[in-house]
CSV table of C-alpha atoms and ligand atoms in Angstrom, one decimal:
chain,number,residue,atom,x,y,z
B,4,UNK,CA,0.0,0.0,0.0
B,5,UNK,CA,1.4,3.4,-1.0
B,6,UNK,CA,-0.2,6.4,0.6
B,7,UNK,CA,-0.8,9.2,-1.9
B,8,UNK,CA,0.4,12.1,0.2
B,9,UNK,CA,3.2,13.6,-1.9
B,10,UNK,CA,2.1,16.7,-3.7
B,11,UNK,CA,2.7,16.6,-7.5
B,12,UNK,CA,6.1,17.9,-8.6
B,13,UNK,CA,4.6,20.6,-10.9
B,14,UNK,CA,2.3,22.1,-8.1
B,15,UNK,CA,2.3,25.9,-8.7
B,16,UNK,CA,0.1,26.9,-5.8
B,17,UNK,CA,0.4,24.7,-2.7
B,18,UNK,CA,-1.4,24.8,0.6
B,19,UNK,CA,0.0,22.4,3.2
B,20,UNK,CA,-1.9,21.6,6.4
B,21,UNK,CA,-3.5,25.0,6.4
B,22,UNK,CA,-5.8,25.9,9.3
B,23,UNK,CA,-7.6,29.1,10.0
B,24,UNK,CA,-9.1,29.9,13.3
B,25,UNK,CA,-11.0,33.2,13.8
B,26,UNK,CA,-11.1,34.4,17.3
B,27,UNK,CA,-13.9,36.6,18.4
B,28,UNK,CA,-15.6,37.5,21.7
B,29,UNK,CA,-18.1,34.8,21.0
B,30,UNK,CA,-15.3,32.2,20.9
B,31,UNK,CA,-13.0,30.6,18.3
B,32,UNK,CA,-14.2,29.5,14.9
B,33,UNK,CA,-12.3,26.9,12.9
B,34,UNK,CA,-12.9,28.2,9.4
B,35,UNK,CA,-10.4,26.1,7.5
B,36,UNK,CA,-9.4,22.6,8.7
B,37,UNK,CA,-6.2,20.8,7.6
B,38,UNK,CA,-6.3,22.0,4.0
B,39,UNK,CA,-3.9,20.2,1.6
B,40,UNK,CA,-4.4,21.4,-1.9
B,41,UNK,CA,-2.3,22.1,-5.0
B,42,UNK,CA,-3.0,23.8,-8.2
B,43,UNK,CA,-1.0,23.3,-11.3
B,44,UNK,CA,0.2,26.0,-13.7
B,45,UNK,CA,-2.6,26.6,-16.3
B,46,UNK,CA,-5.4,25.0,-14.3
B,47,UNK,CA,-8.8,26.6,-14.3
B,48,UNK,CA,-10.4,25.7,-11.0
B,49,UNK,CA,-13.9,26.4,-9.7
B,50,UNK,CA,-14.1,26.5,-5.9
B,51,UNK,CA,-17.6,25.6,-4.8
B,52,UNK,CA,-19.5,25.3,-1.5
B,53,UNK,CA,-22.4,26.7,0.5
B,54,UNK,CA,-22.3,30.2,1.8
B,55,UNK,CA,-20.2,30.3,5.0
B,56,UNK,CA,-18.3,27.1,4.0
B,57,UNK,CA,-14.9,28.9,3.9
B,58,UNK,CA,-14.4,29.7,0.2
B,59,UNK,CA,-13.4,33.4,0.7
B,60,UNK,CA,-11.2,32.4,3.6
B,61,UNK,CA,-9.5,29.9,1.4
B,62,UNK,CA,-9.0,32.3,-1.4
B,63,UNK,CA,-7.6,34.9,1.0
B,64,UNK,CA,-4.9,32.4,2.0
B,65,UNK,CA,-3.8,31.9,-1.6
B,66,UNK,CA,-3.6,35.7,-2.3
B,67,UNK,CA,-1.9,36.3,1.1
B,68,UNK,CA,-4.6,38.9,2.0
B,69,UNK,CA,-5.1,36.8,5.1
B,70,UNK,CA,-2.7,34.4,6.9
B,71,UNK,CA,-3.2,30.9,8.1
B,72,UNK,CA,-3.2,30.2,11.8
B,73,UNK,CA,-1.0,27.2,11.0
B,74,UNK,CA,0.3,25.6,7.8
B,75,UNK,CA,2.1,26.9,4.8
B,76,UNK,CA,1.1,28.5,1.5
B,77,UNK,CA,3.5,28.6,-1.4
B,78,UNK,CA,3.0,30.2,-4.8
B,79,UNK,CA,5.8,29.3,-7.2
B,80,UNK,CA,8.9,29.4,-5.1
B,81,UNK,CA,7.5,32.1,-2.7
B,82,UNK,CA,6.4,31.1,0.7
B,83,UNK,CA,3.7,33.6,1.7
B,84,UNK,CA,3.9,35.2,5.1
B,85,UNK,CA,7.7,35.3,5.0
B,86,UNK,CA,7.7,38.7,3.3
B,87,UNK,CA,6.9,42.1,4.8
B,88,UNK,CA,3.4,43.4,4.1
B,89,UNK,CA,4.8,46.0,1.8
B,90,UNK,CA,6.9,43.6,-0.3
B,91,UNK,CA,4.0,41.2,-0.3
B,92,UNK,CA,1.6,43.8,-1.7
B,93,UNK,CA,4.0,44.5,-4.7
B,94,UNK,CA,4.6,40.8,-5.3
B,95,UNK,CA,0.9,40.1,-5.2
B,96,UNK,CA,0.2,43.0,-7.6
B,97,UNK,CA,2.6,41.4,-10.2
B,98,UNK,CA,1.8,37.7,-9.6
B,99,UNK,CA,-2.0,37.9,-9.2
B,100,UNK,CA,-5.0,39.6,-10.6
B,101,UNK,CA,-7.7,39.6,-8.0
B,102,UNK,CA,-11.4,40.1,-8.7
B,103,UNK,CA,-13.8,40.6,-5.7
B,104,UNK,CA,-17.5,40.2,-5.6
B,105,UNK,CA,-18.1,43.9,-5.0
B,106,UNK,CA,-15.7,45.3,-7.6
B,107,UNK,CA,-13.9,47.6,-5.2
B,108,UNK,CA,-13.1,50.3,-7.8
B,109,UNK,CA,-11.9,53.6,-6.5
B,110,UNK,CA,-14.9,55.9,-6.8
B,111,UNK,CA,-12.9,59.1,-7.5
B,112,UNK,CA,-10.8,57.7,-10.3
B,113,UNK,CA,-11.9,57.1,-13.9
B,114,UNK,CA,-12.2,53.6,-15.2
B,115,UNK,CA,-9.0,54.2,-17.2
B,116,UNK,CA,-7.2,55.4,-14.0
B,117,UNK,CA,-8.6,52.5,-12.0
B,118,UNK,CA,-7.2,50.1,-14.7
B,119,UNK,CA,-3.8,51.8,-14.6
B,120,UNK,CA,-3.5,51.6,-10.8
B,121,UNK,CA,-1.8,48.2,-10.5
B,122,UNK,CA,0.8,49.2,-13.1
B,123,UNK,CA,1.6,52.4,-11.1
B,124,UNK,CA,1.6,50.6,-7.8
B,125,UNK,CA,3.9,47.8,-8.9
B,126,UNK,CA,5.9,50.1,-11.2
B,127,UNK,CA,5.3,47.9,-14.2
B,128,UNK,CA,5.8,49.0,-17.8
B,129,UNK,CA,7.1,52.5,-18.9
B,130,UNK,CA,5.1,55.3,-17.5
B,131,UNK,CA,4.3,56.4,-21.0
B,132,UNK,CA,3.1,53.0,-22.0
B,133,UNK,CA,0.6,52.5,-19.1
B,134,UNK,CA,-2.3,54.5,-20.5
B,135,UNK,CA,-2.3,52.8,-23.9
B,136,UNK,CA,-2.0,49.4,-22.3
B,137,UNK,CA,-4.9,50.1,-20.0
B,138,UNK,CA,-6.9,51.4,-23.0
B,139,UNK,CA,-6.1,48.3,-25.0
B,140,UNK,CA,-7.4,46.1,-22.2
B,141,UNK,CA,-10.6,48.1,-21.9
B,142,UNK,CA,-11.0,47.8,-25.7
B,143,UNK,CA,-10.5,44.0,-25.5
B,144,UNK,CA,-13.3,43.9,-22.9
B,145,UNK,CA,-15.5,46.3,-24.9
B,146,UNK,CA,-15.4,48.9,-22.2
B,147,UNK,CA,-13.3,51.6,-24.0
B,148,UNK,CA,-16.4,53.8,-24.4
B,149,UNK,CA,-16.5,54.1,-20.6
B,150,UNK,CA,-12.8,54.8,-20.1
B,151,UNK,CA,-13.1,58.4,-18.9
B,152,UNK,CA,-16.2,57.9,-16.8
B,153,UNK,CA,-16.3,57.4,-13.0
B,154,UNK,CA,-17.3,54.0,-11.7
B,155,UNK,CA,-20.7,55.3,-10.5
B,156,UNK,CA,-21.7,56.0,-14.1
B,157,UNK,CA,-21.4,52.4,-15.0
B,158,UNK,CA,-23.8,49.5,-14.4
B,159,UNK,CA,-22.8,46.8,-12.0
B,160,UNK,CA,-21.8,44.4,-14.8
B,161,UNK,CA,-19.7,47.1,-16.4
B,162,UNK,CA,-18.0,47.9,-13.1
B,163,UNK,CA,-17.2,44.2,-12.7
B,164,UNK,CA,-15.7,44.1,-16.1
B,165,UNK,CA,-13.6,47.2,-15.3
B,166,UNK,CA,-12.5,45.4,-12.1
B,167,UNK,CA,-11.4,42.4,-14.3
B,168,UNK,CA,-9.5,44.8,-16.6
B,169,UNK,CA,-7.7,46.2,-13.5
B,170,UNK,CA,-6.9,42.7,-12.3
B,171,UNK,CA,-5.3,42.0,-15.7
B,172,UNK,CA,-3.4,45.2,-15.9
B,173,UNK,CA,0.0,43.7,-15.0
B,174,UNK,CA,-0.6,40.5,-17.1
B,175,UNK,CA,-0.4,38.3,-14.0
B,176,UNK,CA,0.1,34.6,-14.4
B,177,UNK,CA,-2.6,33.9,-11.8
B,178,UNK,CA,-6.1,35.2,-11.7
B,179,UNK,CA,-8.2,34.8,-8.5
B,180,UNK,CA,-11.9,35.8,-8.5
B,181,UNK,CA,-14.3,35.5,-5.5
B,182,UNK,CA,-17.8,35.1,-6.8
B,183,UNK,CA,-17.2,37.5,-9.7
B,184,UNK,CA,-20.7,37.0,-11.2
B,185,UNK,CA,-22.5,36.9,-7.8
B,186,UNK,CA,-24.4,40.1,-8.3
B,187,UNK,CA,-24.8,40.3,-12.1
B,188,UNK,CA,-27.4,39.8,-14.7
B,189,UNK,CA,-27.1,36.7,-16.9
B,190,UNK,CA,-25.9,38.5,-20.0
B,191,UNK,CA,-22.9,40.1,-18.2
B,192,UNK,CA,-22.3,36.8,-16.5
B,193,UNK,CA,-21.9,35.1,-19.9
B,194,UNK,CA,-19.6,37.8,-21.0
B,195,UNK,CA,-17.4,37.4,-17.9
B,196,UNK,CA,-17.4,33.6,-18.3
B,197,UNK,CA,-16.1,34.1,-21.8
B,198,UNK,CA,-13.3,36.3,-20.5
B,199,UNK,CA,-12.2,33.7,-17.9
B,200,UNK,CA,-12.4,31.0,-20.5
B,201,UNK,CA,-10.2,33.0,-22.8
B,202,UNK,CA,-7.7,33.7,-20.0
B,203,UNK,CA,-7.6,29.9,-19.3
B,204,UNK,CA,-6.9,29.1,-22.9
B,205,UNK,CA,-4.0,31.5,-22.8
B,206,UNK,CA,-2.4,29.5,-20.0
B,207,UNK,CA,-3.3,31.6,-16.9
B,208,UNK,CA,-3.8,29.8,-13.7
B,209,UNK,CA,-7.3,30.6,-12.6
B,210,UNK,CA,-9.2,30.1,-9.3
B,211,UNK,CA,-12.8,31.2,-9.3
B,212,UNK,CA,-15.2,30.9,-6.3
B,213,UNK,CA,-18.7,30.4,-7.6
B,214,UNK,CA,-22.1,29.1,-6.7
B,215,UNK,CA,-22.9,28.9,-10.4
B,216,UNK,CA,-22.9,25.3,-11.8
B,217,UNK,CA,-22.6,26.8,-15.4
B,218,UNK,CA,-19.4,28.5,-14.6
B,219,UNK,CA,-18.1,25.5,-12.7
B,220,UNK,CA,-18.7,23.3,-15.7
B,221,UNK,CA,-16.6,25.6,-17.9
B,222,UNK,CA,-13.7,25.1,-15.5
B,223,UNK,CA,-11.3,22.2,-15.9
B,224,UNK,CA,-11.5,21.2,-12.2
B,225,UNK,CA,-13.9,21.6,-9.4
B,226,UNK,CA,-12.9,21.8,-5.7
B,227,UNK,CA,-15.7,21.5,-3.1
B,228,UNK,CA,-15.4,22.8,0.4
B,229,UNK,CA,-17.8,21.9,3.2
B,230,UNK,CA,-17.6,23.4,6.7
B,231,UNK,CA,-14.0,24.4,6.2
B,232,UNK,CA,-12.9,21.0,4.8
B,233,UNK,CA,-12.0,20.0,1.3
B,234,UNK,CA,-14.0,17.1,-0.1
B,235,UNK,CA,-11.8,14.6,-1.9
B,236,UNK,CA,-12.2,15.4,-5.6
B,237,UNK,CA,-12.6,11.8,-6.7
B,238,UNK,CA,-15.4,11.3,-4.1
B,239,UNK,CA,-17.0,14.7,-5.1
B,240,UNK,CA,-17.0,13.6,-8.8
B,241,UNK,CA,-18.2,10.0,-8.2
B,242,UNK,CA,-21.2,10.7,-6.0
B,243,UNK,CA,-24.4,12.7,-6.4
B,244,UNK,CA,-25.3,13.4,-2.8
B,245,UNK,CA,-25.1,16.6,-0.7
B,246,UNK,CA,-21.7,18.1,0.0
B,247,UNK,CA,-21.7,17.5,3.7
B,248,UNK,CA,-22.5,13.8,3.0
B,249,UNK,CA,-19.7,13.6,0.5
B,250,UNK,CA,-17.4,15.0,3.1
B,251,UNK,CA,-18.2,12.2,5.5
B,252,UNK,CA,-17.6,9.6,2.8
B,253,UNK,CA,-14.4,11.3,1.8
B,254,UNK,CA,-13.1,11.1,5.4
B,255,UNK,CA,-13.8,7.4,5.6
B,256,UNK,CA,-11.9,6.6,2.4
B,257,UNK,CA,-8.2,5.5,2.6
B,258,UNK,CA,-5.8,5.9,-0.4
B,259,UNK,CA,-4.1,2.8,-1.7
B,260,UNK,CA,-2.4,1.7,-4.8
B,261,UNK,CA,-3.4,-1.6,-6.4
B,262,UNK,CA,-1.1,-3.6,-8.7
B,263,UNK,CA,-2.0,-4.3,-12.4
B,264,UNK,CA,-4.4,-7.2,-12.7
B,265,UNK,CA,-5.3,-7.3,-8.9
B,266,UNK,CA,-8.8,-8.5,-8.2
B,267,UNK,CA,-10.6,-5.9,-6.0
B,268,UNK,CA,-14.0,-7.4,-5.6
B,269,UNK,CA,-15.7,-10.6,-6.5
B,270,UNK,CA,-19.3,-11.8,-6.4
B,271,UNK,CA,-19.8,-14.2,-3.6
B,272,UNK,CA,-17.2,-12.6,-1.3
B,273,UNK,CA,-19.2,-11.0,1.5
B,274,UNK,CA,-16.9,-8.3,2.8
B,275,UNK,CA,-17.2,-5.7,0.0
B,276,UNK,CA,-17.2,-2.1,1.0
B,277,UNK,CA,-16.7,0.7,-1.5
B,278,UNK,CA,-13.9,1.7,-3.9
B,279,UNK,CA,-13.3,5.0,-5.7
B,280,UNK,CA,-10.9,5.2,-8.7
B,281,UNK,CA,-8.5,8.2,-8.5
B,282,UNK,CA,-6.1,7.0,-11.2
B,283,UNK,CA,-5.9,4.0,-13.6
B,284,UNK,CA,-8.7,1.8,-14.9
B,285,UNK,CA,-10.8,-1.0,-13.4
B,286,UNK,CA,-12.1,-3.7,-15.6
B,287,UNK,CA,-15.5,-5.2,-14.9
B,288,UNK,CA,-15.3,-8.9,-15.8
B,289,UNK,CA,-18.0,-11.5,-16.1
B,290,UNK,CA,-17.3,-15.2,-15.4
B,291,UNK,CA,-18.2,-17.3,-18.4
B,292,UNK,CA,-17.5,-20.8,-19.6
B,293,UNK,CA,-13.8,-20.7,-20.5
B,294,UNK,CA,-12.2,-17.4,-19.9
B,295,UNK,CA,-13.9,-14.3,-18.3
B,296,UNK,CA,-15.5,-11.7,-20.5
B,297,UNK,CA,-14.5,-8.0,-20.1
B,298,UNK,CA,-17.9,-6.2,-20.0
B,299,UNK,CA,-17.1,-2.7,-18.9
B,300,UNK,CA,-14.3,-0.3,-17.8
B,301,UNK,CA,-14.5,2.1,-14.9
B,302,UNK,CA,-12.4,5.2,-15.1
B,303,UNK,CA,-11.0,7.8,-12.7
B,304,UNK,CA,-13.8,9.7,-11.0
B,305,UNK,CA,-16.0,6.6,-10.8
B,306,UNK,CA,-16.8,4.3,-7.9
B,307,UNK,CA,-18.4,0.9,-7.2
B,308,UNK,CA,-19.7,-0.7,-4.0
B,309,UNK,CA,-21.2,-3.9,-2.6
B,310,UNK,CA,-24.5,-2.8,-4.3
B,311,UNK,CA,-23.0,-3.4,-7.7
B,312,UNK,CA,-22.4,-7.0,-6.8
B,313,UNK,CA,-25.9,-7.4,-5.1
B,314,UNK,CA,-27.7,-5.9,-8.1
B,315,UNK,CA,-26.2,-8.3,-10.5
B,316,UNK,CA,-26.2,-11.2,-8.1
B,317,UNK,CA,-26.4,-14.0,-10.6
B,318,UNK,CA,-23.8,-13.3,-13.3
B,319,UNK,CA,-20.5,-14.0,-11.7
B,320,UNK,CA,-18.9,-10.5,-11.8
B,321,UNK,CA,-15.5,-9.5,-10.6
B,322,UNK,CA,-13.7,-6.1,-10.7
B,323,UNK,CA,-9.9,-6.1,-11.4
B,324,UNK,CA,-7.3,-3.5,-12.1
B,325,UNK,CA,-6.5,-3.2,-15.8
B,326,UNK,CA,-3.4,-5.3,-16.7
B,327,UNK,CA,-1.3,-2.5,-18.1
B,328,UNK,CA,-0.9,-0.2,-15.1
B,329,UNK,CA,-1.5,0.1,-11.3
B,330,UNK,CA,-4.6,1.9,-10.0
B,331,UNK,CA,-4.8,4.6,-7.4
B,332,UNK,CA,-7.8,3.9,-5.3
B,333,UNK,CA,-9.7,5.2,-2.3
B,334,UNK,CA,-11.1,2.4,-0.3
B,335,UNK,CA,-13.8,2.2,2.3
B,336,UNK,CA,-13.8,-1.1,4.3
B,337,UNK,CA,-16.8,-3.3,4.7
B,338,UNK,CA,-17.4,-2.2,8.3
B,339,UNK,CA,-16.9,1.5,7.7
B,340,UNK,CA,-19.1,1.3,4.6
B,341,UNK,CA,-22.0,-0.4,6.5
B,342,UNK,CA,-21.7,2.3,9.2
B,343,UNK,CA,-21.7,5.1,6.6
B,344,UNK,CA,-24.8,3.6,4.9
B,345,UNK,CA,-26.6,3.8,8.3
B,346,UNK,CA,-25.3,7.3,9.0
B,347,UNK,CA,-25.8,8.9,5.6
B,348,UNK,CA,-29.4,8.5,4.3
B,349,UNK,CA,-28.6,9.5,0.7
B,350,UNK,CA,-25.7,7.1,0.2
B,351,UNK,CA,-27.5,3.8,-0.3
B,352,UNK,CA,-30.2,5.1,-2.7
B,353,UNK,CA,-27.5,6.9,-4.8
B,354,UNK,CA,-25.4,3.7,-5.0
B,355,UNK,CA,-28.4,1.5,-5.7
B,356,UNK,CA,-29.5,3.7,-8.5
B,357,UNK,CA,-26.0,3.6,-10.1
B,358,UNK,CA,-25.9,-0.2,-9.6
B,359,UNK,CA,-29.2,-0.7,-11.2
B,360,UNK,CA,-28.2,1.4,-14.3
B,361,UNK,CA,-25.0,-0.5,-14.6
B,362,UNK,CA,-26.6,-3.9,-13.9
B,363,UNK,CA,-28.1,-4.1,-17.4
B,364,UNK,CA,-24.7,-3.2,-18.9
B,365,UNK,CA,-22.8,-5.8,-16.9
B,366,UNK,CA,-25.2,-8.7,-17.1
B,367,UNK,CA,-28.0,-8.6,-19.7
B,368,UNK,CA,-31.2,-10.1,-18.3
B,369,UNK,CA,-30.8,-13.1,-20.6
B,370,UNK,CA,-27.4,-13.8,-19.2
B,371,UNK,CA,-28.6,-13.5,-15.7
B,372,UNK,CA,-31.3,-16.2,-16.4
B,373,UNK,CA,-29.0,-18.6,-18.1
B,374,UNK,CA,-26.5,-18.2,-15.3
B,375,UNK,CA,-29.2,-19.1,-12.8
B,376,UNK,CA,-30.1,-22.2,-14.8
B,377,UNK,CA,-26.6,-23.3,-15.3
B,378,UNK,CA,-25.4,-22.3,-11.8
G,30,ADP,P1,-17.8,31.7,2.2
G,30,ADP,O1,-16.9,32.6,1.4
G,30,ADP,O2,-17.8,30.3,1.8
G,30,ADP,O3,-19.2,32.2,2.2
G,30,ADP,P2,-16.2,32.6,4.4
G,30,ADP,O4,-14.9,32.1,4.0
G,30,ADP,O5,-16.4,34.1,4.2
G,30,ADP,O6,-17.3,31.7,3.7
G,30,ADP,O7,-16.5,32.3,5.9
G,30,ADP,C1,-16.3,31.0,6.5
G,30,ADP,C2,-16.7,31.1,7.9
G,30,ADP,O8,-15.8,31.9,8.7
G,30,ADP,C3,-18.1,31.7,8.2
G,30,ADP,O9,-18.8,31.0,9.2
G,30,ADP,C4,-17.8,33.1,8.6
G,30,ADP,O10,-18.7,33.6,9.5
G,30,ADP,C5,-16.4,32.9,9.4
G,30,ADP,N1,-15.6,34.1,9.2
G,30,ADP,C6,-15.1,34.6,8.1
G,30,ADP,N2,-14.3,35.7,8.3
G,30,ADP,C7,-14.4,35.9,9.7
G,30,ADP,C8,-13.8,36.8,10.6
G,30,ADP,N3,-13.0,37.8,10.1
G,30,ADP,N4,-14.0,36.7,11.9
G,30,ADP,C9,-14.8,35.7,12.4
G,30,ADP,N5,-15.4,34.7,11.6
G,30,ADP,C10,-15.2,34.8,10.3
G,31,MG,MG1,-17.3,34.3,0.3
């Protein structure tokens, strides 16, 4: 068994064992709990979770706007929190474009001046070049008509697009946005989605906090947070149950690597719990006269459980790792699985539904009957 705890070598943004505790007169509040997360260069990630789950707190750790109570945040080769606030602000201005939910444009500066602000602050580009660069950006985002107006003269959507222009002023490699479309009409929202998609296609590393499933689907990766904890991404992808339920399942699952060809579950064995596939492929095989038949392949982001075996009781199924490569799995033991099914009311129905859909695929009804007769 190999635990999968090593962060990938190409991690660009890396949070290790990050905790955040807010202290207030009412007591301490644990807003982020043991967060281990990495983002690669060029990844376009949507961060999702209920209101109050810790999304903004998490984002503020990445931008260095706030500091963890314990743990380490790295961006590239910079460890945040080691620099003075002043140096940090300049570094952030060059490395990151940040878009907030409520725009935060300076009300007494024109849209053009707002857009130039990060260049001035970080002393990027020749002074003479700044205005034309800012104007180019506004033109790109179809806001050049508004360049000389004050923010108050613009609609909410236009102000948010101006805030995006400002975030992009220094051409930062990372763009971080906290619910950028939270308060906007659907047309502006679409426009903003297109902007982020375009940035992603140009290789920017993007983190967006959003409630919006449409936006989340346009991203290349979704990270779910529930009550300050990250839900394992494989579990999040594999199950359609509420986030707090996914989190419980996620905590019960233990990583392990299985060798090529290893048999993971077999009909007739009574101790089957649940397995999620994080990497590699699992072949579903059906026992037949002579050699077994390969009936289906399960891929990363899928799972199976004892219900898959119960559903297709008669046809002699087994699940094995594909012969060409090992598989990275998350396993829940039989005992833990049975306890979870009792504790989480949505789990059994979701798994039974999945098993019923697959049953027909694995063992056509005709086969099931003939297996009964012959066996
Ligand atoms: P989200 O962005 O997902 O809505 P937040 O990250 O803003 O959630 O907040 C997560 C939790 O931490 C909430 O319960 C919130 O009340 C609490 N929290 C956030 N900031 C502070 C703070 N400065 N002091 C005390 N509690 C805070
Ligand atoms: Mg928030």
